[in-house]
Short mmCIF file of C-alpha atoms in Angstrom, two decimals:
data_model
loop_
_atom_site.label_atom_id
_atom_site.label_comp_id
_atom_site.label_asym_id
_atom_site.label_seq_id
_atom_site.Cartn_x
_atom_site.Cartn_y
_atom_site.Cartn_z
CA UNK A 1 89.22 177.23 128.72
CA UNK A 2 90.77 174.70 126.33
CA UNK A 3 90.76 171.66 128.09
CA UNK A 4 88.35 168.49 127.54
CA UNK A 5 85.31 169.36 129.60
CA UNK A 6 84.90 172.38 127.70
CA UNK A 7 85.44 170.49 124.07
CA UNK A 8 82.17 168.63 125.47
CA UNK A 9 79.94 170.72 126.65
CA UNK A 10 80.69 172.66 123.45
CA UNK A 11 79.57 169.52 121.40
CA UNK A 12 76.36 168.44 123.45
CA UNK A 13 75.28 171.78 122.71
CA UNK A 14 75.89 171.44 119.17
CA UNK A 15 74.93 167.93 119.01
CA UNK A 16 70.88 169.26 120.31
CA UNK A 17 71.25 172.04 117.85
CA UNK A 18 71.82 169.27 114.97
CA UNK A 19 68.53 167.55 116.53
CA UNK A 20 66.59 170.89 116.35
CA UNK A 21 67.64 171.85 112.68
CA UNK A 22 66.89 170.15 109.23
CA UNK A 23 69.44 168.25 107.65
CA UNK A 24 71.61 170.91 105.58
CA UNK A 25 71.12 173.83 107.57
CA UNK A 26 74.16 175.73 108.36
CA UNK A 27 75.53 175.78 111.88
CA UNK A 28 76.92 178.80 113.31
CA UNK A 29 80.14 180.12 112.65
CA UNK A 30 83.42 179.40 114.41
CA UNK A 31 83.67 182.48 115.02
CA UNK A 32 80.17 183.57 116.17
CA UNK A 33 80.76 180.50 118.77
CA UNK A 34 84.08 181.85 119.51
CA UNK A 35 82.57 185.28 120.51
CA UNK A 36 79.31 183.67 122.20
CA UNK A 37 81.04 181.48 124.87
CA UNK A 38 84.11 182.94 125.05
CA UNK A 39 86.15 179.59 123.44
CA UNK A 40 89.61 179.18 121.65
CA UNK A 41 89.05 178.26 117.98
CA UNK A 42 90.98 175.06 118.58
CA UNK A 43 87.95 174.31 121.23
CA UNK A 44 85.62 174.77 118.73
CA UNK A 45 87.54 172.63 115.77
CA UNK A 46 87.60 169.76 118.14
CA UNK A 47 84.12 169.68 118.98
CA UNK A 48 83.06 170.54 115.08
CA UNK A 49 85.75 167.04 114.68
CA UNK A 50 83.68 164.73 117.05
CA UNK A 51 80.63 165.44 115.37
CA UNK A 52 81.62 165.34 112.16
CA UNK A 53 83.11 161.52 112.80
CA UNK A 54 79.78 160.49 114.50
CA UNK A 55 78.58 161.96 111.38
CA UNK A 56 76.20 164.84 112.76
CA UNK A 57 77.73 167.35 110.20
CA UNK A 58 80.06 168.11 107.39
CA UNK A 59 82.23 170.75 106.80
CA UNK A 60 82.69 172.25 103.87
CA UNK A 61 86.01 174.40 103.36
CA UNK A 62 85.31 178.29 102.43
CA UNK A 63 81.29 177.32 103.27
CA UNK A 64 80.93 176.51 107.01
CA UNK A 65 79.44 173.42 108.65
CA UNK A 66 76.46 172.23 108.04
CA UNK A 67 73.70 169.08 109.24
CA UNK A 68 74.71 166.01 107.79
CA UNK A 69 71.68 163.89 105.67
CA UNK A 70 70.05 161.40 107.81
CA UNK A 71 71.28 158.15 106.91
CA UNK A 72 69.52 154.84 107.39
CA UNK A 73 71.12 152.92 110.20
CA UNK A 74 73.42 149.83 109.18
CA UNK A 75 71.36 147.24 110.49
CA UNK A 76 73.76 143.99 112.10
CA UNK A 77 74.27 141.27 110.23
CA UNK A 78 72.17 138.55 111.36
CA UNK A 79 74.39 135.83 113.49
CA UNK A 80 72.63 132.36 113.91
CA UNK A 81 76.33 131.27 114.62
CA UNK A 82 74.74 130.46 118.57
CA UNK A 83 72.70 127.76 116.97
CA UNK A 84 75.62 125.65 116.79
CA UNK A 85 75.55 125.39 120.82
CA UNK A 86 71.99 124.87 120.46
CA UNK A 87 71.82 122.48 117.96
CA UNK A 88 74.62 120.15 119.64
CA UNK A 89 77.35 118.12 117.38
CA UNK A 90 74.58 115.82 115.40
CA UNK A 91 74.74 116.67 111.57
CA UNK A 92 71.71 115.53 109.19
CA UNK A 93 74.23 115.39 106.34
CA UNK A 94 71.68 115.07 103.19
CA UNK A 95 74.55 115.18 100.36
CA UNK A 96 74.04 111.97 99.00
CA UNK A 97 70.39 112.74 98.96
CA UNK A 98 70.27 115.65 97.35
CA UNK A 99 73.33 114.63 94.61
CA UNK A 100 70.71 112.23 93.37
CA UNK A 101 67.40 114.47 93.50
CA UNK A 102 69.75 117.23 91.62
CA UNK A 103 68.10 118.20 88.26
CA UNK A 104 70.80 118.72 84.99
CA UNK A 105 70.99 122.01 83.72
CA UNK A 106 70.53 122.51 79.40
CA UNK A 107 72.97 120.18 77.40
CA UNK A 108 74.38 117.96 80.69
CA UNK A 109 73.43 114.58 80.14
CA UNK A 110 72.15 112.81 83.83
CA UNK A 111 74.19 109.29 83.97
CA UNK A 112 72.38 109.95 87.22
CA UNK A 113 69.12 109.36 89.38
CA UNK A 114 67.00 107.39 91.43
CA UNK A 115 63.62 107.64 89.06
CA UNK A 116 62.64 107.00 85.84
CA UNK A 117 63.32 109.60 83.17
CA UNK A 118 59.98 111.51 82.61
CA UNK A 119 59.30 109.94 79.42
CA UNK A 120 59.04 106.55 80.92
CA UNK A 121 56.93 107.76 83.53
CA UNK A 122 52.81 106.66 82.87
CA UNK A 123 52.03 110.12 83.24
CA UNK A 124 48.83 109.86 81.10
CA UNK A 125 47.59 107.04 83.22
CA UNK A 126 48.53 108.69 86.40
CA UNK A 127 46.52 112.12 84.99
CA UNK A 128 43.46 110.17 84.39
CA UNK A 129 44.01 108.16 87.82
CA UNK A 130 44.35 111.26 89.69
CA UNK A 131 41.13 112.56 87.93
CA UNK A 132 38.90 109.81 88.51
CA UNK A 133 40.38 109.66 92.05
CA UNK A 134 38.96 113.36 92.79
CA UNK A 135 35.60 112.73 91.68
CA UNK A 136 34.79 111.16 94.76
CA UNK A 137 32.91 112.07 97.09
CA UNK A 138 34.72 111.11 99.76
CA UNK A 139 38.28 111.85 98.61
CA UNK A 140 39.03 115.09 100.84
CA UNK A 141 37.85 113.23 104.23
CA UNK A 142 40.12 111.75 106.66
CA UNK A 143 41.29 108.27 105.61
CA UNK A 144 42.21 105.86 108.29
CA UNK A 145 45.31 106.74 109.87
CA UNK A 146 46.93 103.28 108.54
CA UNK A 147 45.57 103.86 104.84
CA UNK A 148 42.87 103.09 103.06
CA UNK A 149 41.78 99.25 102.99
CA UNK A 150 41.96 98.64 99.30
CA UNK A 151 45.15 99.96 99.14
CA UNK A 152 46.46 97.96 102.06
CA UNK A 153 44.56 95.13 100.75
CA UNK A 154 46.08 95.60 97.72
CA UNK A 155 49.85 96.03 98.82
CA UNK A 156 49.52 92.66 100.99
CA UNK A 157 48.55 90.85 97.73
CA UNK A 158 51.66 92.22 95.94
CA UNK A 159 54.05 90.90 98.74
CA UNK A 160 52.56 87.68 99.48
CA UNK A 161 52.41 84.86 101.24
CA UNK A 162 50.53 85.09 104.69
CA UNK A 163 50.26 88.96 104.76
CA UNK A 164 47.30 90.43 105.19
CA UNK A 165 46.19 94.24 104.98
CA UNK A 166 45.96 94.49 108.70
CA UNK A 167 50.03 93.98 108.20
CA UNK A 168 50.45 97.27 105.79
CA UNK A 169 50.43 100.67 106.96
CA UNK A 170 50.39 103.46 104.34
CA UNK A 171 53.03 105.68 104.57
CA UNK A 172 54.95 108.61 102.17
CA UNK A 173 56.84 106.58 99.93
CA UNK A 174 59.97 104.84 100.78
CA UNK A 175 62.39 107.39 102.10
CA UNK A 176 60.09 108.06 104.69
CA UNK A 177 59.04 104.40 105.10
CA UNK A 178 63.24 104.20 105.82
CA UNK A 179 62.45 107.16 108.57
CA UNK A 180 59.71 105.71 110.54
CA UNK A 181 61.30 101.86 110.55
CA UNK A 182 65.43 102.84 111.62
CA UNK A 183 63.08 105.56 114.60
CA UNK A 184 60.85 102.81 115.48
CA UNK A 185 63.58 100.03 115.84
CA UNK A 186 66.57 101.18 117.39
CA UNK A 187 67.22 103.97 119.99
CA UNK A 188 69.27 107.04 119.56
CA UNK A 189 73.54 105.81 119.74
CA UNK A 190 72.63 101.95 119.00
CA UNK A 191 74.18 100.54 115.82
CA UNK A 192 72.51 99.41 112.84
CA UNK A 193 74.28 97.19 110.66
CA UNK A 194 73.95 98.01 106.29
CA UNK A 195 75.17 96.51 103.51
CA UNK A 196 78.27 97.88 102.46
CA UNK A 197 77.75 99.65 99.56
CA UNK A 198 74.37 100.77 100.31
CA UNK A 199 71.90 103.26 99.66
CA UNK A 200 72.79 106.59 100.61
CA UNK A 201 69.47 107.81 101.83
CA UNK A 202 68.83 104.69 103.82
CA UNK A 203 72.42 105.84 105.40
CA UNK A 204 71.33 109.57 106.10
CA UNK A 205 68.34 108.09 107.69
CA UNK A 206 69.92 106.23 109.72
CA UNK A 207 72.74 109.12 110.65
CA UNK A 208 69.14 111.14 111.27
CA UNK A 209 67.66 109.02 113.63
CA UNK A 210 71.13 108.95 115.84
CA UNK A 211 72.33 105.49 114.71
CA UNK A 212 75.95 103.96 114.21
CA UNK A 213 75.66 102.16 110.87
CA UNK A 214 78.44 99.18 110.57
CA UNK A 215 79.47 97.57 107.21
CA UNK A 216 78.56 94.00 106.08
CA UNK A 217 80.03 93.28 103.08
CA UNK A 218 78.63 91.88 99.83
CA UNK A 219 79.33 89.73 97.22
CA UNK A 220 78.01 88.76 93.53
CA UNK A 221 75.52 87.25 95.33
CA UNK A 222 74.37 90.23 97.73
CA UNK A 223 75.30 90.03 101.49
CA UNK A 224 76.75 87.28 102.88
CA UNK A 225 75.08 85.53 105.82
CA UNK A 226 78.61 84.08 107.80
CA UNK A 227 79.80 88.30 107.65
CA UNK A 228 75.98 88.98 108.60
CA UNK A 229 76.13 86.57 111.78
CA UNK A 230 79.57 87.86 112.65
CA UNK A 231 78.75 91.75 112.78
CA UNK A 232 75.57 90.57 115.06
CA UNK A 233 77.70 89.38 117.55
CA UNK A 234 80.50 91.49 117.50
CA UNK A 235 78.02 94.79 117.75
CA UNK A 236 74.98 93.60 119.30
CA UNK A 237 73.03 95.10 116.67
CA UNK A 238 68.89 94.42 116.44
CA UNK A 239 68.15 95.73 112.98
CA UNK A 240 69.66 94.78 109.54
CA UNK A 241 69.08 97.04 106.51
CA UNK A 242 69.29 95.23 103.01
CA UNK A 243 68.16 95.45 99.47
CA UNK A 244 67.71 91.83 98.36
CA UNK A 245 66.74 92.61 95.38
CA UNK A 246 68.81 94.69 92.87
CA UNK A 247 70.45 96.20 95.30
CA UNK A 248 71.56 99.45 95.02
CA UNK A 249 74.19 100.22 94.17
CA UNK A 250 75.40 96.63 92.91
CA UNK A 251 72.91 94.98 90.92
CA UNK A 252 73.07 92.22 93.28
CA UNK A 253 69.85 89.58 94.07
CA UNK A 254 69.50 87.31 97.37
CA UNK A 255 68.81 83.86 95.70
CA UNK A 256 65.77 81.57 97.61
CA UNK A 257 68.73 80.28 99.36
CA UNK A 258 70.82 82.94 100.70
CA UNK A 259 67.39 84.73 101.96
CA UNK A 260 66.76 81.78 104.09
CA UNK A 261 69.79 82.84 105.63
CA UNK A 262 69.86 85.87 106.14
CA UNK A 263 66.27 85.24 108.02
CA UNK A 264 68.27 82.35 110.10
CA UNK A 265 70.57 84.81 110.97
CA UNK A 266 68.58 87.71 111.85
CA UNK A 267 66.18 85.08 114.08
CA UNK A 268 68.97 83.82 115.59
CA UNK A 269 70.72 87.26 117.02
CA UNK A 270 67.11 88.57 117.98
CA UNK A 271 67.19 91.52 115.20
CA UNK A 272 64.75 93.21 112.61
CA UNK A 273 65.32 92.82 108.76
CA UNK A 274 63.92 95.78 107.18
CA UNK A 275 63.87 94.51 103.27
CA UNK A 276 64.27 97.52 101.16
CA UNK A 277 62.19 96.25 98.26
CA UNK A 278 62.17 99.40 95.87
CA UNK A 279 62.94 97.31 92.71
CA UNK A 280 60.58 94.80 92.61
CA UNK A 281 58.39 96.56 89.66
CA UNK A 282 62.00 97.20 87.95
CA UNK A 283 63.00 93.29 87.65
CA UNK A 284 63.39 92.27 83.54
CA UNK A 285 63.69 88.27 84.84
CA UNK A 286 62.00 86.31 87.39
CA UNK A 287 63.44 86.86 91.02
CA UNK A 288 62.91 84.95 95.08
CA UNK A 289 59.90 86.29 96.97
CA UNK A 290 60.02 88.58 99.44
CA UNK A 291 61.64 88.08 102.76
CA UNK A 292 58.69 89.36 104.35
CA UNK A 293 56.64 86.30 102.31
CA UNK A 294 59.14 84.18 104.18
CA UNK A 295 58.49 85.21 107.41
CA UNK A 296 55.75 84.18 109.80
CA UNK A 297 57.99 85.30 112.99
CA UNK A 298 57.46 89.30 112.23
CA UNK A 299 61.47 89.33 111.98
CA UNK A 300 61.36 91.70 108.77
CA UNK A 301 59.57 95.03 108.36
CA UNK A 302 58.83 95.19 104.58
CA UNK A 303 58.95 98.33 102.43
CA UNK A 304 57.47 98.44 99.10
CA UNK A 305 57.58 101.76 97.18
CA UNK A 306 55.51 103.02 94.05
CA UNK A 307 57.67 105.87 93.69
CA UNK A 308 60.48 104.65 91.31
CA UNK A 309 58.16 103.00 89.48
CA UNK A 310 55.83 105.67 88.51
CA UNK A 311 56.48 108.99 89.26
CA UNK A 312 58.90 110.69 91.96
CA UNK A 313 55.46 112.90 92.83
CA UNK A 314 53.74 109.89 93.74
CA UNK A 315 54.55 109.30 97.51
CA UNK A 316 53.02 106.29 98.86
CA UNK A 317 54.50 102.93 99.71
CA UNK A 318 53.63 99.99 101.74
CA UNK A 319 55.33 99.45 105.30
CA UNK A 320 54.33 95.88 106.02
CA UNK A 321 55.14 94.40 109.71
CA UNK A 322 53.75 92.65 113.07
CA UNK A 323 53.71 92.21 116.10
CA UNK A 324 54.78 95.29 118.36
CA UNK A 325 56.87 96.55 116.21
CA UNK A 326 53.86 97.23 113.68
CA UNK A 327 52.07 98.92 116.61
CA UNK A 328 54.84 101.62 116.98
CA UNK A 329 55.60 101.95 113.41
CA UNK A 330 51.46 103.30 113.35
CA UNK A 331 52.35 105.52 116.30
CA UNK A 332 55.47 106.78 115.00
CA UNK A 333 53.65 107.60 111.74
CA UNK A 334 50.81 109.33 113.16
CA UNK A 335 52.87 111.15 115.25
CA UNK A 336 55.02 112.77 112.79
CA UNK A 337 52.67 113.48 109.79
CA UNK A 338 49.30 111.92 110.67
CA UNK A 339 48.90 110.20 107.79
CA UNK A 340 49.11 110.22 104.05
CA UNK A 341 47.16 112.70 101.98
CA UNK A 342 43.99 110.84 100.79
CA UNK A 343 43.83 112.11 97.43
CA UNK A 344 47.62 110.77 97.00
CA UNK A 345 46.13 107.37 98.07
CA UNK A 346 43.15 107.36 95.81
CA UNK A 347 45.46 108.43 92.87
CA UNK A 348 47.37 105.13 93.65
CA UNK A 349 44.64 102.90 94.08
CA UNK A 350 43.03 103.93 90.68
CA UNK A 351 46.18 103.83 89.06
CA UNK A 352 47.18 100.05 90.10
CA UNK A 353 43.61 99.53 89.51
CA UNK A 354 43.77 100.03 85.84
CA UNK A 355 44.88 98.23 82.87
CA UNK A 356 46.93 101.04 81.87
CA UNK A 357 49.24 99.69 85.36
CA UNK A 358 50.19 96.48 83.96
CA UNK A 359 50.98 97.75 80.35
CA UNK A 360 53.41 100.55 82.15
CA UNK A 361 55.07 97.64 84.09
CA UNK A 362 55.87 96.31 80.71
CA UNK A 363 56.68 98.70 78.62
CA UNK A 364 59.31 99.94 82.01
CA UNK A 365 60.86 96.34 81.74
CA UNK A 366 61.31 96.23 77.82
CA UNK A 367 62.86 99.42 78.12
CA UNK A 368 64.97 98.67 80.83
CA UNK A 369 66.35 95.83 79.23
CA UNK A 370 66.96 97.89 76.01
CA UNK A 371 68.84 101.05 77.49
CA UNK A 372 70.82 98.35 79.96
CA UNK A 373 72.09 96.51 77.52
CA UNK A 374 73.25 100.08 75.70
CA UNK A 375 75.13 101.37 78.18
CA UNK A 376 76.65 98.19 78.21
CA UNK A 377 77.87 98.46 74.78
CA UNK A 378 78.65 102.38 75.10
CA UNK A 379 80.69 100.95 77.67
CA UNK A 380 82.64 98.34 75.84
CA UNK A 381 83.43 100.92 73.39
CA UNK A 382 83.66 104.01 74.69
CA UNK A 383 85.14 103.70 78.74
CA UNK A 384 86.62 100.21 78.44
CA UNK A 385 88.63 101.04 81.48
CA UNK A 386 85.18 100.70 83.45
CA UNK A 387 85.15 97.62 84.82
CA UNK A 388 81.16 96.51 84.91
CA UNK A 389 81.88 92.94 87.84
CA UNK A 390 78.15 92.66 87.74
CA UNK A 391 75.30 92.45 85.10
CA UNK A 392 72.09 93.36 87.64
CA UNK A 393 68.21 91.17 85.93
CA UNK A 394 66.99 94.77 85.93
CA UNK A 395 67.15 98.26 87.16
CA UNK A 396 68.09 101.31 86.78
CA UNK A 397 71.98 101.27 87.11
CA UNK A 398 75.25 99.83 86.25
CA UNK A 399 78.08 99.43 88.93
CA UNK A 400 81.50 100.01 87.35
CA UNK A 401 84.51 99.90 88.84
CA UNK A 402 87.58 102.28 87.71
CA UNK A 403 91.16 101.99 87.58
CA UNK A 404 93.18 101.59 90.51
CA UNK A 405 94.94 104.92 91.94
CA UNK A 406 92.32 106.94 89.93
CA UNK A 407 91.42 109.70 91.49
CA UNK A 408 87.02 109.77 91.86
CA UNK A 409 86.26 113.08 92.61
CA UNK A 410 88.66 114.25 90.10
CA UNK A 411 86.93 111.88 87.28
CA UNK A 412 83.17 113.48 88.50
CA UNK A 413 84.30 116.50 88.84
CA UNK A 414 85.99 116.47 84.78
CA UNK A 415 82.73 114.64 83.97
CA UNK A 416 80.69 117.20 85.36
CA UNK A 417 82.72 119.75 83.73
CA UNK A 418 82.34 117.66 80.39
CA UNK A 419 78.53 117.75 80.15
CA UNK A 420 77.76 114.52 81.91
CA UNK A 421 76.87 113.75 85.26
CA UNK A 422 77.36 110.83 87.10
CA UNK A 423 77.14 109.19 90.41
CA UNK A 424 80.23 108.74 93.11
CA UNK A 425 81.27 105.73 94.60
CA UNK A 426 82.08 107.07 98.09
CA UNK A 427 78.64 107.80 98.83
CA UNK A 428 77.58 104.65 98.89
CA UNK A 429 80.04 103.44 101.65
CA UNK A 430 79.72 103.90 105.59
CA UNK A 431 82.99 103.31 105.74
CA UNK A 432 85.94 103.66 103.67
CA UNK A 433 85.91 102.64 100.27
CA UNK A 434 87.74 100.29 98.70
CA UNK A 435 88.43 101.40 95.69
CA UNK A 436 87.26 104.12 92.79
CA UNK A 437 83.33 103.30 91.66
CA UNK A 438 80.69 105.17 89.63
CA UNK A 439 76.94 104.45 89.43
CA UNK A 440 75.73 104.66 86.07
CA UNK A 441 71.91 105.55 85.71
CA UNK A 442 70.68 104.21 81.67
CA UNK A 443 66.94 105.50 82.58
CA UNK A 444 68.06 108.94 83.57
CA UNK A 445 68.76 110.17 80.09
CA UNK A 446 66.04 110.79 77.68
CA UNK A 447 66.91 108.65 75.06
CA UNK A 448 69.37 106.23 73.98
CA UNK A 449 70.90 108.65 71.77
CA UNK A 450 71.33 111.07 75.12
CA UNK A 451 72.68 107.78 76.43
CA UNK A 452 75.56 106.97 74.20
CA UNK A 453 76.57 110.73 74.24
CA UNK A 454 76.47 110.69 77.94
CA UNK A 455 78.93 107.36 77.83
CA UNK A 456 81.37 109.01 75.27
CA UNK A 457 81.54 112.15 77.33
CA UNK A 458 82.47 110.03 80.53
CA UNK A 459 84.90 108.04 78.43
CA UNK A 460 86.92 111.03 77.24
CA UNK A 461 87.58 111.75 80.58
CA UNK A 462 88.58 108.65 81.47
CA UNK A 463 91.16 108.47 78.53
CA UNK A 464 92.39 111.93 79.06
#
């Protein structure tokens, strides 16, 4: 019979004969299956059909049908799509980050960067540091979970004032010195206010750790104390991040004055300061003391970093603070990572140690002062349209402002297409902008040849 039950049982038989034979062996004929169970020949098409399209045989026109090759399964496509239910609606967005940490490819000139260009980095000093450091005995133990003493000792003597190395903790330089403090001081959903511009890692730190940042804005002068008071009020905020000195991405530097303030402030609302001070070793003029120096009250939670000063490798900064607060910065450290690697601490110790340290300091400022003052020039001659409202005592950048109604992203994007790379504005804002802005980096290139091409190339685009 020609109806559907018999088109199946016709191809489950065929289908086990398939499983019994080697692939391209010849089935029988239609016709020897038309004459052994008595079947039409369109029967026996239409089962040959639905085992040809689950791909059990082929047919071959004059030939017959034979066992099709085995084929490898298609395995699925992976789907970690139900991670996004997993995983809730809090991004980690790292873009700023990693825009900075992005290495040039061949013939793009970095107008870029948060470190010294490798050739200004003491890496003979930190070579024979690192070796001395290893000869010790004692260099693979356990160090104290808060760092070792000299270190700490030696970190409190840099800051000042009434510190002391019971103060410092140790930690893996000063993005994750930014992790541990905004964790440590603020829950989950509470705000934190920031500069405005600011940092970008200090806001995807922030973002990280589940807090609302909220703008204060700045002036020549850095942030100003009467917007300062008024966002503590209006938020109820109980931690304020700031650079006071060069702040990033300004220039700007708190005078003795306007820190006193901005300590009044914070006292007065309740609230942490935690004092970004990355630049201190990058000053070319003399500059306030630390907050932190300033402050018998534990009000600010200190962070000084050896990082931009040396070597990007060389993670280990100083997290200075009291009180309780100092107690759950330890925890929150030890905790996450333990503590820092104790040949990394060594390496640092023997390095500041040395008098190689304080000729590197030097030689970083001259050379600071040289390349700023070229890309200042480059500037003037090549992108006058770049508006430069400040003129930072150091550092490694050069705030610019741009046209009005020029497009940013366009003007990076050309750049980036010319050969040079340089920094946004928008990432610097936790808020809207208000206005087109690059960062300039003069100690990303490697010379001050690099440096002037880099300039030209930006100012091409910003004449085309």
């Amino acid at each position: 019979m020609d109806d559907d039950s018999s088109i199946a049982r016709l191809a489950a038989m065929l289908r086990e004969e398939t499983q019994r034979a080697r692939p391209g062996d010849k089935l029988p004929s239609s016709r020897d299956l038309m004459r052994r169970l008595g079947v039409s020949p369109v029967t026996v098409s239409r089962a040959i059909a639905l085992l040809a399209a689950e791909g059990r045989v082929v047919t071959r026109p004059g030939s017959g049908v034979f066992v099709a090759p085995v084929r490898e399964p298609i395995a699925e496509a992976p789907d970690p799509s139900w991670q996004t239910v997993a995983l809730g609606d809090r991004m980690v967005d790292d873009r700023g980050v990693v825009s900075l940490l992005a290495r040039p490819a061949d013939g793009v000139v970095p107008l870029t960067g948060g470190y010294l260009n490798p050739a200004l980095r003491p890496v003979k000093a930190l070579a024979a540091a690192a070796a001395r450091a290893v000869r010790r005995p004692d260099t693979w133990a356990m160090p104290p979970l808060n760092g070792l003493a000299e270190l700490r000792r030696w970190f409190a003597g840099e800051v000042g004032g009434t510190v002391t190395q019971n103060d410092v903790l140790v930690v893996s330089g000063g993005q994750a010195a930014l992790t541990h403090a905004f964790r440590a001081l603020a829950a989950p959903g509470a705000p934190v206010l920031v500069e405005t511009p600011t940092y970008p890692g200090a806001l995807a730190a922030a973002g990280a750790a589940g807090l609302r940042a909220t703008a204060v804005p700045v002036d020549s002068g850095g942030v100003r104390p009467d917007l300062l008071a008024e966002a503590f009020a209006v938020t109820g905020a109980r931690v304020f991040y700031c650079q006071p000195t060069l702040h990033n991405p300004t220039g700007a530097t708190l005078t003795r004055e306007r820190r006193d303030q901005v300590l009044a402030v914070a006292r007065a609302a309740g609230a942490f300061v935690i004092e970004d001070d990355f630049a201190r070793y990058l000053t070319t003029g003399p500059v306030a003391p630390p907050m932190v120096a300033m402050d018998p009250h534990g009000t600010v939670v200190h962070i000084l970093s050896l990082s931009k000063i040396s070597s990007p490798s060389l993670r280990v900064a100083g997290l200075i603070a009291r009180g309780p607060a100092a107690h759950r910065l330890r925890a929150v450290q030890v905790v996450e990572s333990f503590f820092v690697a104790r040949p990394l601490q060594e390496t640092a110790l023997e390095l500041v140690g040395s008098p190689a340290w304080r000729r590197h300091l030097g030689a970083v400022r001259q050379e600071i002062a040289t390349r700023q003052a070229a890309l200042l020039a480059g500037l003037a001659r090549h992108a006058p349209s770049a508006v430069v409202g400040l003129v930072p005592g150091g550092g490694m950048h050069v705030w610019v402002r741009l046209p009005p109604g020029t497009d940013e992203g366009a003007v990076v994007e050309a750049a980036r297409l010319g050969g040079v790379l340089v920094s946004p504005g928008r990432i610097y804002y936790p808020s809207e902008p208000p206005g087109p802005r690059l960062r300039l980096t003069h100690t990303a290139p490697d010379n001050l040849a690099e440096l002037d091409e880099g300039i030209r190339r930006l100012g091409a685009v910003l004449t085309s």
